[in-house]
Short mmCIF file of C-alpha atoms and ligand atoms in Angstrom, two decimals:
data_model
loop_
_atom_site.label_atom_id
_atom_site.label_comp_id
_atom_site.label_asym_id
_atom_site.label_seq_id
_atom_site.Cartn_x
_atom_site.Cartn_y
_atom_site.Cartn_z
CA UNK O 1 -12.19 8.04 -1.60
CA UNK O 2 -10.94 9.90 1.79
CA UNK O 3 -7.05 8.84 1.80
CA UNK O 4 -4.89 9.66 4.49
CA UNK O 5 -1.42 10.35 3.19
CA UNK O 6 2.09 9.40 5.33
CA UNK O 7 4.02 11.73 4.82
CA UNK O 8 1.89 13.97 2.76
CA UNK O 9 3.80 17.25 3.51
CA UNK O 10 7.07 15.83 1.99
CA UNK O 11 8.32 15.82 -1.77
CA UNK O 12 6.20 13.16 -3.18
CA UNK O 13 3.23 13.51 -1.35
CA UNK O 14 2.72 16.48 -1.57
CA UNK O 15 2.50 16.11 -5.13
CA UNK O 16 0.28 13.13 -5.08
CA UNK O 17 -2.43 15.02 -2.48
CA UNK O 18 -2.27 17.47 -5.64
CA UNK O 19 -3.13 14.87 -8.10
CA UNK O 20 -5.45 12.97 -5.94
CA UNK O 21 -7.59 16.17 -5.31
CA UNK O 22 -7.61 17.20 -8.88
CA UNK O 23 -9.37 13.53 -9.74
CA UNK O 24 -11.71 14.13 -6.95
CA UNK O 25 -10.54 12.04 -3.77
CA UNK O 26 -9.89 14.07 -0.81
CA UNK O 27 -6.92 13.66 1.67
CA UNK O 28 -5.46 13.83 5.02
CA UNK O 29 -1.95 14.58 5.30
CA UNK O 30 -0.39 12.55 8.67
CA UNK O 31 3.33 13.67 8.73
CA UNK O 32 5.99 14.16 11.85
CA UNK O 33 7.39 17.01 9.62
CA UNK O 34 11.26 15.88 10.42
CA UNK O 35 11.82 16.34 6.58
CA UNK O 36 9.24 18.96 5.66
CA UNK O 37 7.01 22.05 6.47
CA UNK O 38 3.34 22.41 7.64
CA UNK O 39 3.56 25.52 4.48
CA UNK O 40 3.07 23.13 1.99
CA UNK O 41 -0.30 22.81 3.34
CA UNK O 42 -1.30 26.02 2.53
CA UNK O 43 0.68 25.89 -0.87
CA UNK O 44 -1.35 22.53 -1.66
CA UNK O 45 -4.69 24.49 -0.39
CA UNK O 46 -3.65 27.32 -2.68
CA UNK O 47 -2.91 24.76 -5.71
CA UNK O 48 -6.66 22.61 -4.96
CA UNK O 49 -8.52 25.26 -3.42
CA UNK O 50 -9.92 23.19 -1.14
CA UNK O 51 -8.90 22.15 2.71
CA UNK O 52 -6.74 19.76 3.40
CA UNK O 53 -6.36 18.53 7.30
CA UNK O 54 -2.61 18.08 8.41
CA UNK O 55 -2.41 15.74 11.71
CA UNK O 56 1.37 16.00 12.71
CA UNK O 57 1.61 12.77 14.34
CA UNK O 58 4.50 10.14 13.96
CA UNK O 59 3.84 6.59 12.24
CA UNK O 60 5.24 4.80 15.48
CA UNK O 61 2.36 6.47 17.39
CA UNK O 62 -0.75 3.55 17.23
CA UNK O 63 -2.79 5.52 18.59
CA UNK O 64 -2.29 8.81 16.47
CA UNK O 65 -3.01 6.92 13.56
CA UNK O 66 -6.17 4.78 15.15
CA UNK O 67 -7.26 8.31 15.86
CA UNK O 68 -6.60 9.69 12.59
CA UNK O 69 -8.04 6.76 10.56
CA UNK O 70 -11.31 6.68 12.08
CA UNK O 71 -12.06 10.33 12.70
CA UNK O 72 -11.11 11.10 9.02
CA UNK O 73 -13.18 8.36 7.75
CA UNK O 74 -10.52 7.05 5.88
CA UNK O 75 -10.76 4.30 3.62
CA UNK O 76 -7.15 4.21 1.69
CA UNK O 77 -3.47 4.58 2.35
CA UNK O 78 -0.79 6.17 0.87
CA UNK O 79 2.45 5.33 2.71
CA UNK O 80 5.33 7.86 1.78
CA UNK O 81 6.52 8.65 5.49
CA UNK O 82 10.12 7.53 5.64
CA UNK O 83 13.71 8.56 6.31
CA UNK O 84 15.47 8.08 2.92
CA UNK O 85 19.49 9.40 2.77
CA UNK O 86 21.61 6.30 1.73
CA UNK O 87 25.03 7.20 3.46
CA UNK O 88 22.56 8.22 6.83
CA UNK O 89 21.21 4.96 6.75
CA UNK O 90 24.46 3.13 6.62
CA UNK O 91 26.23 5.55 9.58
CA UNK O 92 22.70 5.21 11.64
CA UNK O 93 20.66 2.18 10.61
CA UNK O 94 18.98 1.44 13.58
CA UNK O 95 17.48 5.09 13.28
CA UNK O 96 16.25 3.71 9.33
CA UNK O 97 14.83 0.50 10.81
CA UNK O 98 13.25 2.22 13.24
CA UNK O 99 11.44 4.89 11.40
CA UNK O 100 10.90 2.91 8.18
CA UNK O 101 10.72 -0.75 9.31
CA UNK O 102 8.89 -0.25 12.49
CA UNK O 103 6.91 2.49 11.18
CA UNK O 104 5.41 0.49 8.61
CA UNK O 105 4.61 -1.71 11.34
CA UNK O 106 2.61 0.25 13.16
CA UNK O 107 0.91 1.41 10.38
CA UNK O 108 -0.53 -1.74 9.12
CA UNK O 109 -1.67 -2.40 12.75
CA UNK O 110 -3.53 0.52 12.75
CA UNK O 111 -5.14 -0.02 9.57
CA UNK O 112 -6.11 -3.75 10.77
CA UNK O 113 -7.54 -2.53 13.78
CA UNK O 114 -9.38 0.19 12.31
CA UNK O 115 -10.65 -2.01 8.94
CA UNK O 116 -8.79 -0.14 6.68
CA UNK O 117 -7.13 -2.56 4.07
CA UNK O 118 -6.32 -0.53 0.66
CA UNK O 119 -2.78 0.51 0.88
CA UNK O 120 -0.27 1.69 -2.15
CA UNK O 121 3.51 1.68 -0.69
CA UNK O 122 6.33 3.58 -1.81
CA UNK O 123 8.88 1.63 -2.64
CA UNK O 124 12.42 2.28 -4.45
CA UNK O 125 13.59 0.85 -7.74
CA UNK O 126 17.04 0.55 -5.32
CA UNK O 127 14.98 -3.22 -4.35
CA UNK O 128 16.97 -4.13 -7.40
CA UNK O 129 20.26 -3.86 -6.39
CA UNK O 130 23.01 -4.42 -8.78
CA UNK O 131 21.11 -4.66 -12.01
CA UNK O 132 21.53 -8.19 -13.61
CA UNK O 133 20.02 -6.94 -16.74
CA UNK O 134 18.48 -3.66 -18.42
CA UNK O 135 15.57 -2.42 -18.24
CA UNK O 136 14.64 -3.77 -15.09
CA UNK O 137 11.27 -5.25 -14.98
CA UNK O 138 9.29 -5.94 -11.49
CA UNK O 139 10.81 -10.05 -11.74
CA UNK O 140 13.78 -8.85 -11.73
CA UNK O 141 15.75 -10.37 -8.43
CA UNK O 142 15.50 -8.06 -5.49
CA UNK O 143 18.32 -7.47 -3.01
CA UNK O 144 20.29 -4.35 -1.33
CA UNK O 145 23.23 -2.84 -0.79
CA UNK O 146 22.99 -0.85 2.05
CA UNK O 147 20.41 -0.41 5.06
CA UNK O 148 17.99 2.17 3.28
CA UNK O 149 17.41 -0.49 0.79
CA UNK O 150 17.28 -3.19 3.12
CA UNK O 151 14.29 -1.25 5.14
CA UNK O 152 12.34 -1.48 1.78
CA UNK O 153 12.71 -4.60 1.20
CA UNK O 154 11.77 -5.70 4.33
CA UNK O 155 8.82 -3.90 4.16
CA UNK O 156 8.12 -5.36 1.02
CA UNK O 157 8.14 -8.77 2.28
CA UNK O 158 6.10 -7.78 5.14
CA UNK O 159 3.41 -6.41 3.06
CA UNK O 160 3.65 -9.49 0.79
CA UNK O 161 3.05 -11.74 3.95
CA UNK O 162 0.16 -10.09 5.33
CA UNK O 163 -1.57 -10.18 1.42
CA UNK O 164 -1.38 -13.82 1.33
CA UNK O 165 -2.32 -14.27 5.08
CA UNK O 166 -5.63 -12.22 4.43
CA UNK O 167 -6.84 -11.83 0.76
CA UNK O 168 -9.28 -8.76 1.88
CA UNK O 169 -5.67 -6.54 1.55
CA UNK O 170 -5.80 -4.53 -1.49
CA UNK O 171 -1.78 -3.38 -1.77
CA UNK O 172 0.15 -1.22 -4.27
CA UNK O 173 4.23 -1.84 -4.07
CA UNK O 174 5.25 1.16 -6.03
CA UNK O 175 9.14 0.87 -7.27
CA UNK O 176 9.76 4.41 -8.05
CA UNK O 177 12.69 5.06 -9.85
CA UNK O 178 14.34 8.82 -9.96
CA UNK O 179 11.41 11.01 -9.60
CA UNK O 180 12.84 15.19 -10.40
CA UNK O 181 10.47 18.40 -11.32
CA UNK O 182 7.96 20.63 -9.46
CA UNK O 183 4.17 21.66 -9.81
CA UNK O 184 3.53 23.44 -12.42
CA UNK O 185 2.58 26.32 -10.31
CA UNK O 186 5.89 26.08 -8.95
CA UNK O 187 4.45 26.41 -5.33
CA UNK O 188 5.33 22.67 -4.53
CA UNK O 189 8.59 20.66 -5.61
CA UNK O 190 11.92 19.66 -3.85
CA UNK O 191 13.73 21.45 -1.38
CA UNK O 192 16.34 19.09 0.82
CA UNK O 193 17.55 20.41 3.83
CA UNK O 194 21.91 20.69 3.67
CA UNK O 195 23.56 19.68 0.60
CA UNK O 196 21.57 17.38 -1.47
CA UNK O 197 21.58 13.89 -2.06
CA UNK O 198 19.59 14.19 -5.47
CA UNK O 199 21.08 15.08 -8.13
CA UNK O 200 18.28 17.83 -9.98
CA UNK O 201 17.99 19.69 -6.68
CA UNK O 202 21.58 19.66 -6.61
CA UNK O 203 22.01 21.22 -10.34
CA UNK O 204 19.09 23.28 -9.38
CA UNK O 205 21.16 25.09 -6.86
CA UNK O 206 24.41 25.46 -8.05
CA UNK O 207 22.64 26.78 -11.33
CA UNK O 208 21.55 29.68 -8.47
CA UNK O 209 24.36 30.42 -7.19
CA UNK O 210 23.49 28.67 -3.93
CA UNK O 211 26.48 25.91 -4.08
CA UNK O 212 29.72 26.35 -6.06
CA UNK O 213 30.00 23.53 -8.25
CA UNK O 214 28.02 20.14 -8.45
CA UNK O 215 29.62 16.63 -7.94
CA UNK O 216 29.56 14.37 -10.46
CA UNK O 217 30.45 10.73 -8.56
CA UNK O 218 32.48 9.23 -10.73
CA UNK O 219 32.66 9.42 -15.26
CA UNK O 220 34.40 5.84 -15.18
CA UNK O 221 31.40 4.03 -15.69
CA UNK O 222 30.48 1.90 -18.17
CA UNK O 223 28.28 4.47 -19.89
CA UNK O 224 28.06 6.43 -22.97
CA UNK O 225 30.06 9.37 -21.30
CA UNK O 226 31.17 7.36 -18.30
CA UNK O 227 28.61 8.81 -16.07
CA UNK O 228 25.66 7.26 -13.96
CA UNK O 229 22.30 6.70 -16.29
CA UNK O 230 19.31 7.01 -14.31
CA UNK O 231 15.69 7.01 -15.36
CA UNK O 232 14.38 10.18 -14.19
CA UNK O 233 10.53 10.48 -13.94
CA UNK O 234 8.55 14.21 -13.96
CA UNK O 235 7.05 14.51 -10.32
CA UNK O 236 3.84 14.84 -11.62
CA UNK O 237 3.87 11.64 -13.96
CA UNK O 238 4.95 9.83 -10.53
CA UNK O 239 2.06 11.48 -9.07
CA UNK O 240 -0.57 10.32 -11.80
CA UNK O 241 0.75 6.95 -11.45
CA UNK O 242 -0.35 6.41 -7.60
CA UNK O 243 -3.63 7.60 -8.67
CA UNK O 244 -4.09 4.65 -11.28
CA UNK O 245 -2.97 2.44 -9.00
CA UNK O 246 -4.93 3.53 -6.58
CA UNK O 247 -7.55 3.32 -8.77
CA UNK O 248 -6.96 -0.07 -10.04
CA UNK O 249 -6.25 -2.06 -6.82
CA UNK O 250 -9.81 -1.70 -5.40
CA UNK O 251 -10.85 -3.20 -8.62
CA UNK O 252 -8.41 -5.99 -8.98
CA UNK O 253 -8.20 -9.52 -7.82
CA UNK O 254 -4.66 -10.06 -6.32
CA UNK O 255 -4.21 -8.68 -2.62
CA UNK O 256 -0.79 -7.33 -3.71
CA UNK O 257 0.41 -5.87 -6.97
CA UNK O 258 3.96 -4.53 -8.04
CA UNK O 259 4.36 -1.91 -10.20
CA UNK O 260 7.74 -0.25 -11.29
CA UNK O 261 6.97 3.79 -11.68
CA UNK O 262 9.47 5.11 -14.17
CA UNK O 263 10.05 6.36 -17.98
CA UNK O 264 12.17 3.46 -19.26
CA UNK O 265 14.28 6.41 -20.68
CA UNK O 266 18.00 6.61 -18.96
CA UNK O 267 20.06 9.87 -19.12
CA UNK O 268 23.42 10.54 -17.44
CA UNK O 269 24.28 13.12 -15.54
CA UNK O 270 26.19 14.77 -18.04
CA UNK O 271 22.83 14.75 -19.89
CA UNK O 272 21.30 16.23 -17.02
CA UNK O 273 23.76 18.95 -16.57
CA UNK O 274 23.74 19.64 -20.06
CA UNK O 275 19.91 19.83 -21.11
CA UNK O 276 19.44 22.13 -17.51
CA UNK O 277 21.61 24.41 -18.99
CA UNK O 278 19.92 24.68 -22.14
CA UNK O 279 16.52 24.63 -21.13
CA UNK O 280 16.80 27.18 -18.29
CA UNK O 281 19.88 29.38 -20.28
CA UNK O 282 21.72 28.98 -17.16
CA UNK O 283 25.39 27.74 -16.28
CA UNK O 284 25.78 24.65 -14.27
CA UNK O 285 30.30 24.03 -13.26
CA UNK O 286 30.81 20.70 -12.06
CA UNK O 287 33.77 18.97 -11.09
CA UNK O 288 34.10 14.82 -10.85
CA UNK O 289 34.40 13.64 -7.63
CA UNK O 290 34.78 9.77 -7.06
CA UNK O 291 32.64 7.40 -6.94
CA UNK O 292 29.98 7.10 -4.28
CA UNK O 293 29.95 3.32 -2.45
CA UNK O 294 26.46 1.83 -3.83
CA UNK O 295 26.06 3.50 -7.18
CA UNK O 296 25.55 1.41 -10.07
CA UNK O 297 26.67 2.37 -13.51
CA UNK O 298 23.31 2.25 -14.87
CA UNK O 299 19.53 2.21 -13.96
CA UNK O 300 16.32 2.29 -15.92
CA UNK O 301 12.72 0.58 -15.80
CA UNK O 302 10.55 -1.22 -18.05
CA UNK O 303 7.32 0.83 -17.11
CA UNK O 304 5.33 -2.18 -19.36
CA UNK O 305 3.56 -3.28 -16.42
CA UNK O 306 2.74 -0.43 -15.32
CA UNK O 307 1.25 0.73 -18.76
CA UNK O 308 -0.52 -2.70 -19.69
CA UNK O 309 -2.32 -3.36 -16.01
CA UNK O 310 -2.49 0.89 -15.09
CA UNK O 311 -3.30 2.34 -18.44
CA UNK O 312 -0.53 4.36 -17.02
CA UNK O 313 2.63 6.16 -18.89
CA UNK O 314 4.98 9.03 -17.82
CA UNK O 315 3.87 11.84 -20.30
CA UNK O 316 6.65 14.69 -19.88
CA UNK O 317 10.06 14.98 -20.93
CA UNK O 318 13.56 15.94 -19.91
CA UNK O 319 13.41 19.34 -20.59
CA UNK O 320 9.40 19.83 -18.67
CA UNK O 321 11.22 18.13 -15.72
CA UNK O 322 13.89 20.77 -16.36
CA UNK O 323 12.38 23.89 -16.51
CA UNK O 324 9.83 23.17 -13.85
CA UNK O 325 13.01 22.22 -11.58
CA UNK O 326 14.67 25.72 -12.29
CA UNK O 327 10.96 27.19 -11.70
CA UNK O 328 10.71 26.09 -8.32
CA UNK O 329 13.98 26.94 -7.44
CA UNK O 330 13.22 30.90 -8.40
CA UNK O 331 9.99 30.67 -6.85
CA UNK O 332 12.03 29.72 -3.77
CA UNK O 333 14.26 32.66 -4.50
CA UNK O 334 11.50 34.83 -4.21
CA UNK O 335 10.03 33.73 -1.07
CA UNK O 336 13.67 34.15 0.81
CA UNK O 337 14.26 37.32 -0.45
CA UNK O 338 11.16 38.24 1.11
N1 NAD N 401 12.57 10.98 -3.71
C1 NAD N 401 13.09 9.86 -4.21
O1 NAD N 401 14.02 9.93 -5.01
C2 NAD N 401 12.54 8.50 -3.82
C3 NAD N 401 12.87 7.39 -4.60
C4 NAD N 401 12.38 6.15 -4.25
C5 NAD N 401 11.56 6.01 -3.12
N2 NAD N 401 11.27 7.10 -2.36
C6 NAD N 401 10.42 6.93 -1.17
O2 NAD N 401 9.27 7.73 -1.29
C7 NAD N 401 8.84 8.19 0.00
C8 NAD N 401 8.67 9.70 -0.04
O3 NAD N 401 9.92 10.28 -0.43
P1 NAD N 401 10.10 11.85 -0.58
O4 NAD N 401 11.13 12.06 -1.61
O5 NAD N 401 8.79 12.52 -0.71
O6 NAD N 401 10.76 12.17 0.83
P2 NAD N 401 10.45 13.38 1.84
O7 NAD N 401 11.48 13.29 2.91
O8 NAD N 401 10.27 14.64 1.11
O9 NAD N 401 9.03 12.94 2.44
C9 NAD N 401 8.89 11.99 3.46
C10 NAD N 401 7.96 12.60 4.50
O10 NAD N 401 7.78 11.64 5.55
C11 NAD N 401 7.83 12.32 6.80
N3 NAD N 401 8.22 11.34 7.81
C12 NAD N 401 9.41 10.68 7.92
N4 NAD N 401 9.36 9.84 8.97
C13 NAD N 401 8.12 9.96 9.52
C14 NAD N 401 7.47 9.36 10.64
N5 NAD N 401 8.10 8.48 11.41
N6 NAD N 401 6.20 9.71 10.92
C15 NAD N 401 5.55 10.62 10.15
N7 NAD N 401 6.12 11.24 9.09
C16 NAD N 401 7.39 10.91 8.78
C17 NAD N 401 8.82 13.45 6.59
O11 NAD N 401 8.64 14.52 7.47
C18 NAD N 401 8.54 13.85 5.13
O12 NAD N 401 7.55 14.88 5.06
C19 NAD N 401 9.90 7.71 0.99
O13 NAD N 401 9.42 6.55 1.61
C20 NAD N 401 11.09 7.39 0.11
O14 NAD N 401 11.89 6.37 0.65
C21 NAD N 401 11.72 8.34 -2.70
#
């Protein structure tokens, strides 16, 4: 299929236009670049070894996209564009519902006007809110805690209403939960700008000698060691499992499907800190800092839907997602001291 990417130049889609490529689809990257770099273009051209057009257009823009969807031929969407920083959205949420909310908006539009009805949405396992139980699975109630989340879930709902309004939609709602690690070429991977709100690129940098210390947000938690749990999925996993949904929603009954993308594995962060330091023989100081508003104690998936309906299971393990983490980082290294 030709599939035009949103936000195909950032973290995760870049890595999906890798994966996508490698299974034979091609792609068309449509990003604003306010959270990423036209580069990765020529790192993902470098990775595939094949062309990828980049239109650098914003989601709000009708027209762009009108323009981009019909003279790319473009039968499928990937929607990753989005702003995503939890304490931004709560200090500037009109700026989130504007970008995300409206965004989305305008997408669908687009793609209505242009016939273009396969669409697989990144959504956030933070849809959850406070966990009522563990693992979370897709029934799970929904709600959220602060505007980021809110902007997902309203997109959510939007997507559901325009599925049951016209059953010719073919849509993916993809609850990703904490998606670390790089390319194995280390060419393509996360790189914030300012201080990180992720933990592994956090740990990545300190580990370099680029920050002090990391911040661990609280060890009062009710947790094995007091710290958050998260279920952190290898980048590339994440990316395999847009391609089998992909793959399966254009041969599926329901307009809409919901699939959590995750390990069902959680580790704290003092698991974090401690198997980066082992894997990549490096130190990693820390210091506890308190709590972050929002945070929950704990957070991991049941990935059985995902496995029974995709055929779909995350395949690599703490310490891949470690070393290819530290990887990237160096090959970052390299490039500045260039
Ligand atoms: N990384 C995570 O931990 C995580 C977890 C759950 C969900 N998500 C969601 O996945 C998606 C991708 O996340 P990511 O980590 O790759 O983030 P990212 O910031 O690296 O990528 C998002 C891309 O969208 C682009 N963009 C933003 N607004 C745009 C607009 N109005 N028009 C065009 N392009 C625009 C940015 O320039 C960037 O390249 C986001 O929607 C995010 O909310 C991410």
């Amino acid at each position: 299929m030709n599939i035009l990417l949103t936000g195909g130049t950032g973290y995760i889609g870049s890595h999906v236009a890798a994966a996508l490529i490698s299974t034979g689809h091609e792609v068309v990257c449509f990003d604003n670049l306010a959270n990423s770099d036209a580069v990765v273009i020529d790192r993902l051209e470098a990775i595939t070894g094949t062309a990828i057009p980049l239109v650098v257009g914003d989601i709000r823009d009708g027209d762009a996209l009108r323009h981009a969807l019909t003279e790319h031929g473009v039968e499928a969407v990937i929607h990753f564009a989005g702003l995503k920083a939890v304490g931004e959205s709560v200090a500037q949420p009109i700026k989130y519902y504007d970008n995300n909310v409206r965004g989305t908006l305008s997408l669908v539009e687009a793609m209505a006007d242009c016939g273009v009805k396969t669409l697989v949405f990144s959504s956030s396992a933070t849809v959850y809110g406070e966990p009522r139980y563990l693992p979370l699975d897709e029934s799970h109630p929904t709600s959220a805690t602060n505007p980021y989340g809110r902007t997902k879930l309203m997109i959510e709902e939007m997507l559901t209403d325009i599925a049951a309004a016209d059953p010719d939609w073919r849509i993916a709602t993809l609850r990703y939960f904490n998606p670390v690690g790089a390319h194995d070429s280390g060419l393509i991977g996360e790189n914030p700008n300012g201080i990180p709100n992720n933990l592994m690129p956090f740990i990545s940098r300190v580990a370099a000698g680029r920050l002090a210390e990391l911040s661990v947000f609280g060890n009062d938690y009710d947790t094995p060691d007091g710290t958050g749990v998260r279920d952190y999925i290898h980048i590339v996993d994440l990316a395999d499992g847009h391609v089998a949904a992909l793959d399966t929603i254009v041969k599926i009954e329901p307009a809409l499907s919901t699939w959590n993308l995750g390990t069902g594995q959680g580790y704290s962060v003092l698991d974090m800190v401690e198997a980066f330091e082992r894997v990549n023989s490096v130190r990693v100081p820390y210091r506890v800092a308190p709590r972050r508003d929002g945070d929950v104690a704990s957070c991991y998936a049941s990935p059985e839907r995902a496995a029974r309906e995709l055929g779909w299971t995350a395949q690599r393990d703490l310490e891949a997602m470690c070393a290819s983490s530290w990887s990237f980082e160096r090959t970052l290294a390299m490039r500045n001291s260039d």
